[in-house]
Amino acid sequence: MAEQFDVVVIGAGPGGYIAAIRAAQLGFRTACIDDWKTAEGKPALGGTCTNIGCIPSKALLQSSENFEHAGHGFAEHGIDVKGLSVDVPRMLVRKDKVVRQNNEGIAYLFKKNKIAFFHGVGSFAGGTSGAWQIKVEGSGAASLTAKNVIVATGSKPRALVANSEGVAFDNRLILDNDGALAIPEVPTKLGVVGAGVIGLEMGSVWRRLGAEVTILEALPVFLGSADEQVAKEAWKLFTKQGLAIELGVNITKVTAKKDVAVDYIDAQGKQQSKRFDKLIVSIGRIPHTAGLNAEAVGLELDERGFVAVDADCRTNLQGIWAIGDVVRGPMLAHKAEDEGAAVAERIAGQHGHVDFNTVPWVIYTSPEIAWVGQTEQQLKAAGVAYRAGSFPFMANGRARALGDTRGFVKFVADAKTDRILGLHAIGPMVSELVSEGVVAMEFGAASEDIARICHAHPSLSEAVKEAALAVDKRTLNL
Ligand code: FAD
Ligand code: NAI
């Protein structure tokens, strides 16, 4: 006899687990199915983000940054460190502990919200609108029926194709994000394919720990989706740190034996070859729908394999919704979470809403990069008249005290109405500062509004206020 639920969520990544919590809060009898397991076979809630994405990468970024500070930054503060060394296995144990704490946190939230959790692979077994049948296979094997199903099955890494030949991940020499987060000792030479978010973050981790890192990027421009001024500054700073980044390359062959040989044609059209101890491939991610048995109910996928949805995450089938990385839009944890909450609210007849224009982007390099809204180049292309104002951290007291004056904050605002159209930043803790731009945009603020708001002194947030003042060419501290 199948167990009946109002809402069944397939996948417990940030999209799925938040959807389940919000559905339970709204009074629905809710179940969540997830197949992720630890090495011991236990459930590991939180999906890609918690297990092999956002959380472990930030743990390693922090550990490696501490190491870099101790080695290169402390002396200036009058702190001498002798006999500095790095113990990678211990660093990985800490990272795993941080992951486990997050897994357990989500399990606690499921209990608190009385969400029924089923450990295993969830697939469609048939049914019709109003009574979808879901089968769970695994340690939590069960048959469920639900009026509403939320598909939140996430994404997986895209494998490289070199000259029509697939280059399979083995996570020994050719690493995906999982392997990149678990290299047991610092490689002497590390290759990275793709100068995107993962390439820059993981490349930074292993460079700080001592690897010679080369990033090979297909596009001729660096960080094409970021503001051009930010991308230019990032290029200057990252290459100075020692990341070797080659743009416009075409990888023609990858041979993995004892090490990895990568043959490629460089931007000048010359054939090149490089050898690495390990090669991280981070060239984007693809939707994960395998195992879902979408065909059983006729759930429509689009031409790229994503579950096809409308702006409100409705699929072609009544009562079946899809959210997060498995649908169109940015592949970000907070986008998945917000879609999850919004869908639960729509099921309850409310009007949940996610505005892609105010979804912030953060790259957790050093310095960090963060932005929200439109870039200058997008505004120019759209023919929108705007004013821009920026302020360097060099002129910010808190940044000087921190010892990190790299980068700047920039606002772009409509030339006529002064409404804020975007915030772009590179510098210390801009992952936190970008929220002010998000709030401002959501409330339809003008740059003048931010310029007139009292910001604590000394704080990095004063750079945000000063950038707003700069839109009207009246900075006070520059
Ligand atoms: P996922 O997190 O992928 O979760 C899907 C879950 O569903 C998984 O547990 C999967 O096993 C399970 N599942 C799949 N199919 C089935 C099935 N049939 N039955 C049962 N369970 C199933 N984003 C950020 O915003 N900030 C960051 O700092 C960040 N860092 C990242 C770093 C790395 C290295 C990577 C790879 C990604 C990072 N991301 C980051 C992206 C972020 O991880 C994803 O956008 C996010 O996890 C998507 O959430 P989701 O819920 O859609 O899917
Ligand atoms: P990405 O889309 O950020 O970058 C991939 C890069 O690889 C691009 O620059 C692309 O031009 C390049 N590329 C593609 N094919 C190539 C080839 N054959 N040879 C060389 N270069 C090639 O994807 P990435 O870094 O894999 O990350 C996947 C997603 O995960 C991101 O888009 C992001 O949504 C998410 N993520 C978010 C993070 C954050 O928010 N801080 C951190 C890490 C990942």
Coordinates of C-alpha atoms and ligand atoms in Angstrom, one line a residue:
M1 CA 0.0 0.0 0.0
A2 CA 1.5 3.3 -1.1
E3 CA 2.1 6.0 1.5
Q4 CA 0.2 9.2 0.6
F5 CA 1.7 12.7 0.7
D6 CA 0.6 16.2 -0.3
V7 CA 4.2 17.0 -1.5
V8 CA 7.0 14.6 -2.5
V9 CA 10.4 16.2 -3.2
I10 CA 13.0 14.2 -5.2
G11 CA 16.4 15.4 -4.2
A12 CA 17.7 16.9 -0.9
G13 CA 20.1 19.5 -2.3
P14 CA 19.6 23.1 -1.4
G15 CA 16.6 23.3 -3.8
G16 CA 14.9 20.1 -2.5
Y17 CA 15.5 20.4 1.2
I18 CA 14.4 24.0 1.4
A19 CA 11.3 23.1 -0.7
A20 CA 10.5 20.3 1.7
I21 CA 10.9 22.5 4.8
R22 CA 8.8 25.3 3.3
A23 CA 6.1 22.8 2.2
A24 CA 6.0 21.3 5.7
Q25 CA 5.8 24.8 7.3
L26 CA 2.8 25.5 5.1
G27 CA 1.0 22.5 6.6
F28 CA 1.6 19.9 3.8
R29 CA 2.3 16.3 4.6
T30 CA 5.7 16.2 3.0
A31 CA 8.3 13.6 2.0
C32 CA 11.8 14.0 0.6
I33 CA 13.8 11.3 -1.2
D34 CA 17.6 11.5 -1.7
D35 CA 20.1 9.0 -2.7
W36 CA 23.4 10.6 -1.6
K37 CA 25.4 8.4 0.8
T38 CA 28.6 8.6 2.8
A39 CA 31.4 6.0 2.4
E40 CA 29.6 4.0 5.1
G41 CA 26.4 4.0 3.1
K42 CA 24.6 6.5 5.4
P43 CA 22.4 9.3 4.1
A44 CA 24.2 12.6 3.4
L45 CA 21.6 15.3 3.0
G46 CA 22.4 18.5 1.2
G47 CA 23.2 17.3 -2.3
T48 CA 26.1 18.6 -4.4
C49 CA 26.3 21.9 -2.5
T50 CA 26.8 20.3 0.9
N51 CA 28.8 17.2 -0.1
I52 CA 31.0 18.1 -3.0
G53 CA 30.3 21.8 -3.8
C54 CA 29.8 25.0 -2.0
I55 CA 30.5 23.9 1.6
P56 CA 33.7 21.7 1.2
S57 CA 35.1 24.2 -1.4
K58 CA 34.7 27.0 1.0
A59 CA 36.2 24.9 3.8
L60 CA 39.4 24.3 1.7
L61 CA 39.5 27.9 0.5
Q62 CA 39.5 29.0 4.1
S63 CA 42.2 26.5 5.2
S64 CA 44.4 27.3 2.2
E65 CA 44.0 31.1 2.8
N66 CA 45.0 30.6 6.4
F67 CA 48.1 28.9 5.2
E68 CA 48.9 31.6 2.7
H69 CA 48.3 34.3 5.4
A70 CA 50.6 32.6 7.8
G71 CA 53.3 32.2 5.2
H72 CA 53.1 35.6 3.5
G73 CA 50.7 38.0 5.4
F74 CA 51.5 37.7 9.1
A75 CA 55.1 39.1 9.0
E76 CA 53.8 42.5 8.2
H77 CA 51.7 42.4 11.4
G78 CA 54.9 41.6 13.4
I79 CA 54.0 38.0 13.7
D80 CA 56.8 35.6 12.8
V81 CA 55.9 32.0 12.0
K82 CA 58.6 29.5 12.0
G83 CA 58.5 25.9 10.7
L84 CA 55.3 26.5 8.8
S85 CA 54.0 23.3 7.1
V86 CA 50.8 22.0 5.7
D87 CA 49.2 18.7 6.5
V88 CA 46.8 18.0 3.6
P89 CA 45.1 14.9 5.1
R90 CA 44.3 16.8 8.3
M91 CA 42.9 19.7 6.2
L92 CA 40.7 17.2 4.3
V93 CA 39.5 15.7 7.6
R94 CA 38.4 19.1 8.8
K95 CA 36.7 19.7 5.4
D96 CA 34.8 16.4 5.8
K97 CA 33.8 17.4 9.4
V98 CA 32.3 20.6 8.1
V99 CA 30.4 18.7 5.5
R100 CA 29.1 16.2 8.1
Q101 CA 27.9 19.0 10.4
N102 CA 25.9 20.4 7.5
N103 CA 24.5 16.9 6.6
E104 CA 23.4 16.5 10.2
G105 CA 22.0 20.0 10.4
I106 CA 19.6 19.2 7.5
A107 CA 18.6 15.8 9.0
Y108 CA 17.8 17.7 12.2
L109 CA 15.7 20.2 10.2
F110 CA 13.8 17.4 8.6
K111 CA 12.9 15.9 12.0
K112 CA 12.0 19.3 13.4
N113 CA 9.6 19.9 10.5
K114 CA 8.2 16.4 10.5
I115 CA 9.4 15.7 6.9
A116 CA 9.4 11.9 6.1
F117 CA 12.8 11.1 4.6
F118 CA 13.4 8.2 2.2
H119 CA 17.0 7.2 1.4
G120 CA 17.3 5.9 -2.1
V121 CA 16.6 6.7 -5.7
G122 CA 13.2 8.1 -6.4
S123 CA 11.6 7.5 -9.8
F124 CA 8.2 8.1 -11.4
A125 CA 6.2 4.9 -11.5
G126 CA 3.1 6.3 -13.2
G127 CA -0.1 7.9 -12.0
T128 CA -2.0 10.9 -13.2
S129 CA -2.6 14.5 -12.2
G130 CA -3.6 14.5 -8.5
A131 CA -2.0 11.1 -7.7
W132 CA 1.5 10.7 -9.0
Q133 CA 3.2 7.4 -8.1
I134 CA 6.8 7.5 -6.9
K135 CA 9.0 4.5 -6.3
V136 CA 12.0 4.6 -3.9
E137 CA 14.7 2.0 -4.4
G138 CA 17.5 1.7 -1.8
S139 CA 17.7 1.4 1.9
G140 CA 14.5 3.5 2.3
A141 CA 12.6 1.4 -0.4
A142 CA 8.9 2.5 -0.5
S143 CA 6.0 3.3 -2.8
L144 CA 4.6 6.8 -2.4
T145 CA 1.8 8.8 -4.0
A146 CA 1.5 12.5 -4.1
K147 CA -0.6 15.3 -5.3
N148 CA 2.5 17.4 -5.9
V149 CA 6.0 16.3 -6.9
I150 CA 9.0 18.7 -6.9
V151 CA 11.9 17.4 -9.0
A152 CA 15.2 18.8 -7.5
T153 CA 17.7 16.2 -8.8
G154 CA 20.5 18.8 -9.5
S155 CA 23.4 18.5 -11.9
K156 CA 26.6 16.7 -12.5
P157 CA 30.0 17.7 -14.0
R158 CA 30.3 17.9 -17.8
A159 CA 33.1 15.7 -19.2
L160 CA 35.6 17.1 -21.7
V161 CA 35.5 16.1 -25.3
A162 CA 38.8 16.5 -27.1
N163 CA 38.7 16.1 -30.9
S164 CA 35.4 14.2 -30.6
E165 CA 36.9 11.9 -28.0
G166 CA 35.4 11.8 -24.6
V167 CA 37.8 12.3 -21.7
A168 CA 36.4 10.2 -18.8
F169 CA 36.8 11.3 -15.2
D170 CA 38.7 8.8 -13.1
N171 CA 39.2 11.0 -10.0
R172 CA 42.8 9.8 -9.8
L173 CA 44.4 11.7 -12.6
I174 CA 41.4 13.4 -14.3
L175 CA 39.3 15.0 -11.6
D176 CA 35.8 16.4 -11.4
N177 CA 34.8 18.7 -8.5
D178 CA 34.6 15.7 -6.2
G179 CA 38.2 14.7 -7.0
A180 CA 39.4 18.3 -6.9
L181 CA 38.2 18.5 -3.3
A182 CA 40.0 15.4 -2.2
I183 CA 43.6 15.4 -3.7
P184 CA 45.6 13.6 -1.0
E185 CA 48.8 15.6 -1.4
V186 CA 49.7 18.8 -3.1
P187 CA 50.5 18.1 -6.7
T188 CA 53.6 19.6 -8.1
K189 CA 51.9 20.6 -11.4
L190 CA 48.2 20.9 -11.5
G191 CA 46.3 21.5 -14.8
V192 CA 42.8 22.9 -14.8
V193 CA 40.5 23.0 -17.8
G194 CA 38.1 25.9 -17.7
A195 CA 38.7 29.3 -16.1
G196 CA 35.2 29.5 -14.7
V197 CA 34.0 29.5 -11.1
I198 CA 35.3 26.1 -10.1
G199 CA 38.5 26.5 -12.0
L200 CA 39.4 29.7 -10.3
E201 CA 38.3 28.6 -6.8
M202 CA 40.0 25.2 -6.8
G203 CA 43.0 26.5 -8.8
S204 CA 43.4 29.0 -6.0
V205 CA 43.2 26.4 -3.2
W206 CA 45.9 24.2 -4.7
R207 CA 48.1 27.2 -5.8
R208 CA 48.1 28.5 -2.2
L209 CA 49.1 25.1 -0.9
G210 CA 52.1 25.1 -3.3
A211 CA 51.1 23.6 -6.6
E212 CA 52.1 25.2 -9.9
V213 CA 48.7 25.8 -11.5
T214 CA 47.9 26.2 -15.2
I215 CA 44.4 27.0 -16.2
L216 CA 43.4 26.4 -19.9
E217 CA 40.3 28.3 -21.0
A218 CA 38.6 27.9 -24.4
L219 CA 37.2 31.4 -24.6
P220 CA 39.4 34.3 -25.7
V221 CA 38.0 36.5 -22.9
F222 CA 38.5 36.1 -19.2
L223 CA 35.4 35.9 -16.9
G224 CA 33.1 37.1 -19.8
S225 CA 30.0 37.2 -17.6
A226 CA 31.6 39.5 -15.0
D227 CA 31.9 43.3 -15.4
E228 CA 34.8 44.0 -17.7
Q229 CA 36.6 46.3 -15.2
V230 CA 36.2 43.6 -12.5
A231 CA 37.5 40.9 -14.8
K232 CA 40.5 43.0 -15.8
E233 CA 41.4 43.6 -12.2
A234 CA 40.9 39.9 -11.4
W235 CA 43.2 38.9 -14.3
K236 CA 45.9 41.3 -13.0
L237 CA 45.7 40.0 -9.4
F238 CA 45.3 36.3 -10.1
T239 CA 48.1 36.1 -12.6
K240 CA 50.3 38.1 -10.1
Q241 CA 49.5 35.5 -7.5
G242 CA 51.0 32.9 -9.8
L243 CA 48.0 31.3 -11.6
A244 CA 49.0 30.8 -15.2
I245 CA 45.9 31.3 -17.3
E246 CA 45.9 30.6 -21.0
L247 CA 42.9 31.9 -23.0
G248 CA 41.6 30.8 -26.4
V249 CA 42.9 27.3 -26.2
N250 CA 41.5 24.3 -28.1
I251 CA 42.3 21.0 -26.3
T252 CA 43.0 18.3 -28.9
K253 CA 44.1 15.3 -26.8
V254 CA 44.3 14.2 -23.2
T255 CA 46.4 11.2 -22.3
A256 CA 46.3 9.9 -18.8
K257 CA 48.8 7.2 -17.8
K258 CA 51.3 8.0 -14.9
D259 CA 50.6 11.6 -15.3
V260 CA 48.4 13.6 -17.7
A261 CA 49.5 15.0 -21.1
V262 CA 47.4 17.7 -22.6
D263 CA 47.8 18.6 -26.2
Y264 CA 46.2 21.8 -27.3
I265 CA 46.3 24.6 -29.9
D266 CA 47.0 27.9 -28.3
A267 CA 45.4 31.3 -29.1
Q268 CA 48.1 31.9 -31.7
G269 CA 47.3 28.7 -33.5
K270 CA 50.4 26.9 -32.3
Q271 CA 50.3 23.3 -31.2
Q272 CA 51.3 23.0 -27.5
S273 CA 51.7 20.1 -25.0
K274 CA 51.8 20.2 -21.2
R275 CA 52.2 17.5 -18.6
F276 CA 50.4 17.6 -15.2
D277 CA 50.3 15.4 -12.1
K278 CA 46.6 15.9 -12.0
L279 CA 44.0 17.6 -14.3
I280 CA 40.8 19.2 -12.9
V281 CA 38.1 19.4 -15.6
S282 CA 35.7 22.2 -14.7
I283 CA 33.9 23.2 -17.9
G284 CA 30.3 23.5 -16.6
R285 CA 27.6 21.2 -15.4
I286 CA 24.8 19.3 -17.0
P287 CA 21.3 18.5 -15.6
H288 CA 20.9 15.2 -13.7
T289 CA 17.8 13.3 -14.6
A290 CA 19.1 9.8 -14.9
G291 CA 17.2 7.4 -12.7
L292 CA 14.1 9.7 -12.6
N293 CA 12.2 7.6 -15.2
A294 CA 10.7 10.8 -16.6
E295 CA 9.3 8.8 -19.6
A296 CA 7.0 6.8 -17.3
V297 CA 4.8 9.9 -16.9
G298 CA 5.8 11.9 -20.0
L299 CA 7.7 14.6 -18.1
E300 CA 9.2 16.9 -20.8
L301 CA 12.9 17.7 -21.0
D302 CA 14.2 20.5 -23.2
E303 CA 16.8 20.1 -26.0
R304 CA 19.7 20.4 -23.5
G305 CA 18.3 17.8 -21.1
F306 CA 17.0 20.1 -18.5
V307 CA 13.4 19.5 -17.1
A308 CA 11.4 22.0 -19.2
V309 CA 9.6 24.5 -16.9
D310 CA 7.9 27.9 -17.2
A311 CA 8.9 31.0 -15.3
D312 CA 7.1 29.6 -12.2
C313 CA 8.9 26.1 -12.3
R314 CA 5.7 24.3 -13.6
T315 CA 6.5 21.4 -15.9
N316 CA 4.2 20.1 -18.7
L317 CA 2.4 17.9 -16.1
Q318 CA -0.2 19.2 -13.6
G319 CA 1.2 19.0 -10.1
I320 CA 4.8 18.2 -11.1
W321 CA 7.3 21.0 -10.6
A322 CA 11.1 21.3 -11.0
I323 CA 13.7 23.6 -9.4
G324 CA 17.4 24.3 -9.1
D325 CA 20.2 23.0 -11.3
V326 CA 18.0 20.6 -13.1
V327 CA 16.1 23.5 -14.7
R328 CA 17.2 26.6 -16.7
G329 CA 18.8 29.6 -15.0
P330 CA 22.0 30.0 -13.0
M331 CA 23.3 26.9 -11.3
L332 CA 23.6 28.4 -7.8
A333 CA 22.5 27.1 -4.5
H334 CA 20.6 30.2 -3.4
K335 CA 18.7 30.3 -6.8
A336 CA 17.7 26.6 -6.1
E337 CA 16.7 27.4 -2.5
D338 CA 14.6 30.4 -3.6
E339 CA 12.9 28.4 -6.3
G340 CA 12.2 25.7 -3.7
A341 CA 10.5 28.0 -1.3
A342 CA 8.6 29.8 -4.1
V343 CA 7.2 26.5 -5.5
A344 CA 6.0 25.3 -2.1
E345 CA 4.2 28.7 -1.7
R346 CA 2.7 28.4 -5.2
I347 CA 1.4 24.9 -4.3
A348 CA -0.3 26.6 -1.2
G349 CA -1.9 29.1 -3.6
Q350 CA 0.5 31.9 -2.6
H351 CA 2.7 33.9 -5.0
G352 CA 6.3 33.0 -4.5
H353 CA 8.6 34.8 -6.8
V354 CA 12.3 34.6 -7.9
D355 CA 13.8 37.5 -9.8
F356 CA 16.9 36.3 -11.7
N357 CA 18.0 39.9 -12.1
T358 CA 18.7 40.1 -8.4
V359 CA 20.4 36.8 -7.9
P360 CA 23.9 37.6 -6.7
W361 CA 27.0 35.9 -8.0
V362 CA 30.1 35.3 -5.9
I363 CA 33.5 33.8 -6.7
Y364 CA 35.3 33.0 -3.5
T365 CA 38.8 33.7 -4.7
S366 CA 41.2 36.1 -3.0
P367 CA 40.1 38.8 -3.4
E368 CA 36.5 37.8 -3.8
I369 CA 34.4 38.8 -6.7
A370 CA 30.7 39.5 -6.4
W371 CA 28.0 41.1 -8.4
V372 CA 24.3 41.6 -8.9
G373 CA 22.3 43.0 -11.8
Q374 CA 23.5 44.3 -15.1
T375 CA 27.1 44.9 -16.1
E376 CA 28.3 48.0 -18.0
Q377 CA 28.8 46.0 -21.1
Q378 CA 25.2 44.6 -20.9
L379 CA 23.8 48.1 -20.5
K380 CA 25.8 49.4 -23.4
A381 CA 24.6 46.6 -25.6
A382 CA 21.0 47.2 -24.6
G383 CA 21.4 51.0 -25.3
V384 CA 20.5 51.9 -21.7
A385 CA 21.9 55.3 -20.6
Y386 CA 23.6 54.8 -17.2
R387 CA 26.0 56.5 -14.7
A388 CA 28.7 54.4 -13.0
G389 CA 30.6 55.2 -9.8
S390 CA 33.4 53.2 -8.2
F391 CA 35.4 53.4 -5.0
P392 CA 38.7 51.6 -4.3
F393 CA 39.4 49.7 -1.1
M394 CA 42.7 51.5 -1.1
A395 CA 40.9 54.5 0.3
N396 CA 38.9 52.6 2.9
G397 CA 40.2 52.7 6.5
R398 CA 38.9 49.2 7.5
A399 CA 40.6 47.6 4.4
R400 CA 43.9 49.3 5.4
A401 CA 43.6 48.0 8.9
L402 CA 42.8 44.5 7.5
G403 CA 45.8 44.7 5.3
D404 CA 43.8 44.1 2.2
T405 CA 43.2 47.1 0.0
R406 CA 42.8 45.3 -3.3
G407 CA 39.9 46.0 -5.6
F408 CA 36.9 48.3 -5.6
V409 CA 33.1 48.5 -5.5
K410 CA 31.1 49.9 -8.4
F411 CA 27.5 50.9 -8.8
V412 CA 25.7 51.3 -12.1
A413 CA 22.5 53.4 -12.1
D414 CA 20.0 54.6 -14.6
A415 CA 21.2 58.0 -16.0
K416 CA 17.7 59.5 -15.8
T417 CA 16.1 58.0 -12.7
D418 CA 19.2 57.0 -10.7
R419 CA 17.7 53.6 -10.0
I420 CA 20.4 51.1 -9.2
L421 CA 20.9 48.6 -12.1
G422 CA 23.9 46.7 -10.7
L423 CA 26.7 46.4 -8.2
H424 CA 30.1 45.0 -9.1
A425 CA 32.9 44.4 -6.7
I426 CA 36.2 42.8 -6.3
G427 CA 37.9 43.0 -2.9
P428 CA 37.8 41.8 0.7
M429 CA 34.6 40.2 1.9
V430 CA 32.6 41.5 -1.1
S431 CA 30.6 38.2 -0.8
E432 CA 28.9 39.9 2.1
L433 CA 28.8 43.4 0.7
V434 CA 26.9 42.4 -2.4
S435 CA 23.8 41.8 -0.3
E436 CA 23.5 45.6 0.1
G437 CA 23.2 45.9 -3.7
V438 CA 20.6 43.1 -3.8
V439 CA 18.5 44.7 -1.1
A440 CA 18.8 48.1 -2.8
M441 CA 17.7 46.7 -6.2
E442 CA 14.8 44.7 -4.7
F443 CA 13.5 47.9 -3.0
G444 CA 14.0 49.9 -6.2
A445 CA 16.6 52.2 -4.6
A446 CA 18.5 55.0 -6.3
S447 CA 22.2 55.4 -5.8
E448 CA 21.3 58.6 -3.9
D449 CA 19.4 56.4 -1.3
I450 CA 22.5 54.4 -0.6
A451 CA 24.7 57.5 -0.5
R452 CA 22.5 59.0 2.2
I453 CA 22.3 55.9 4.4
C454 CA 24.6 55.9 7.5
H455 CA 27.2 53.1 7.3
A456 CA 29.3 52.0 10.3
H457 CA 32.9 53.4 10.5
P458 CA 35.3 51.8 10.0
S459 CA 33.8 49.2 7.9
L460 CA 34.2 47.8 4.4
S461 CA 30.6 48.7 3.7
E462 CA 31.7 52.3 3.6
A463 CA 33.2 51.5 0.2
V464 CA 29.6 50.7 -0.9
K465 CA 28.3 54.1 0.3
E466 CA 31.3 55.8 -1.3
A467 CA 30.7 54.0 -4.6
A468 CA 27.1 55.3 -4.5
L469 CA 28.4 58.8 -3.9
A470 CA 30.8 58.3 -6.8
V471 CA 27.8 57.9 -9.2
D472 CA 27.1 61.6 -8.5
K473 CA 30.9 62.4 -8.5
R474 CA 30.9 63.4 -4.9
T475 CA 33.0 60.8 -3.0
L476 CA 34.0 62.1 0.4
N477 CA 37.1 60.0 1.0
L478 CA 38.8 60.1 -2.4
Ligands
FAD1 P1 22.0 19.3 -6.0 O1 22.6 20.0 -4.9 O2 22.8 18.7 -7.1 O3 21.1 18.1 -5.3 C1 20.4 17.2 -5.9 C2 20.2 16.0 -5.0 O4 19.3 15.1 -5.6 C3 21.5 15.2 -4.8 O5 21.7 14.8 -3.5 C4 21.3 13.9 -5.7 O6 22.1 12.8 -5.3 C5 19.8 13.7 -5.5 N1 19.2 13.0 -6.6 C6 19.4 13.1 -7.9 N2 18.5 12.2 -8.6 C7 17.9 11.5 -7.6 C8 16.9 10.5 -7.6 N3 16.4 10.1 -8.8 N4 16.4 10.1 -6.5 C9 16.9 10.6 -5.3 N5 17.8 11.5 -5.2 C10 18.3 12.0 -6.4 N6 26.6 27.5 -5.6 C11 26.6 28.6 -4.9 O7 25.5 29.2 -4.9 N7 27.7 29.0 -4.1 C12 28.8 28.3 -4.1 O8 29.8 28.7 -3.4 C13 28.9 27.1 -4.9 N8 30.0 26.4 -4.9 C14 30.1 25.3 -5.7 C15 31.3 24.6 -5.7 C16 31.4 23.4 -6.5 C17 32.7 22.7 -6.5 C18 30.3 22.9 -7.2 C19 30.3 21.7 -8.0 C20 29.1 23.6 -7.2 C21 29.0 24.8 -6.4 N9 27.8 25.6 -6.4 C22 27.8 26.7 -5.7 C23 26.6 25.2 -7.2 C24 25.6 24.5 -6.2 O9 26.3 23.4 -5.6 C25 24.4 24.0 -7.0 O10 23.8 25.1 -7.7 C26 23.4 23.5 -6.1 O11 23.9 22.3 -5.4 C27 22.1 23.0 -6.8 O12 21.2 22.6 -5.9 P2 20.0 21.5 -6.3 O13 19.2 21.3 -5.1 O14 19.4 21.9 -7.6 O15 20.8 20.2 -6.7
NAI2 P1 31.6 27.6 -15.4 O1 30.5 27.7 -16.4 O2 31.7 28.6 -14.3 O3 33.0 27.7 -16.2 C1 33.3 26.8 -17.2 C2 34.5 27.4 -18.0 O4 35.0 26.3 -18.8 C3 34.0 28.5 -18.9 O5 34.8 29.6 -18.8 C4 34.0 27.9 -20.3 O6 34.3 28.8 -21.3 C5 35.2 26.9 -20.1 N1 35.2 25.8 -21.1 C6 34.1 25.1 -21.6 N2 34.5 24.1 -22.4 C7 35.9 24.1 -22.4 C8 36.9 23.4 -23.1 N3 36.6 22.4 -23.9 N4 38.2 23.7 -22.9 C9 38.5 24.8 -22.1 N5 37.6 25.5 -21.4 C10 36.3 25.2 -21.6 O7 31.5 26.1 -14.9 P2 32.3 25.4 -13.6 O8 33.4 26.2 -13.2 O9 32.5 24.0 -14.1 O10 31.2 25.5 -12.5 C11 29.9 24.9 -12.8 C12 28.8 25.8 -12.1 O11 28.9 25.5 -10.7 C13 29.1 27.3 -12.2 O12 28.5 27.8 -13.4 C14 28.3 27.8 -11.1 O13 27.0 27.9 -11.4 C15 28.5 26.7 -10.0 N6 29.5 27.1 -9.1 C16 29.3 28.2 -8.3 C17 30.2 28.6 -7.4 C18 30.0 29.9 -6.7 O14 28.8 30.4 -6.7 N7 31.0 30.5 -6.0 C19 31.5 27.9 -7.2 C20 31.6 26.8 -8.1 C21 30.6 26.4 -9.0

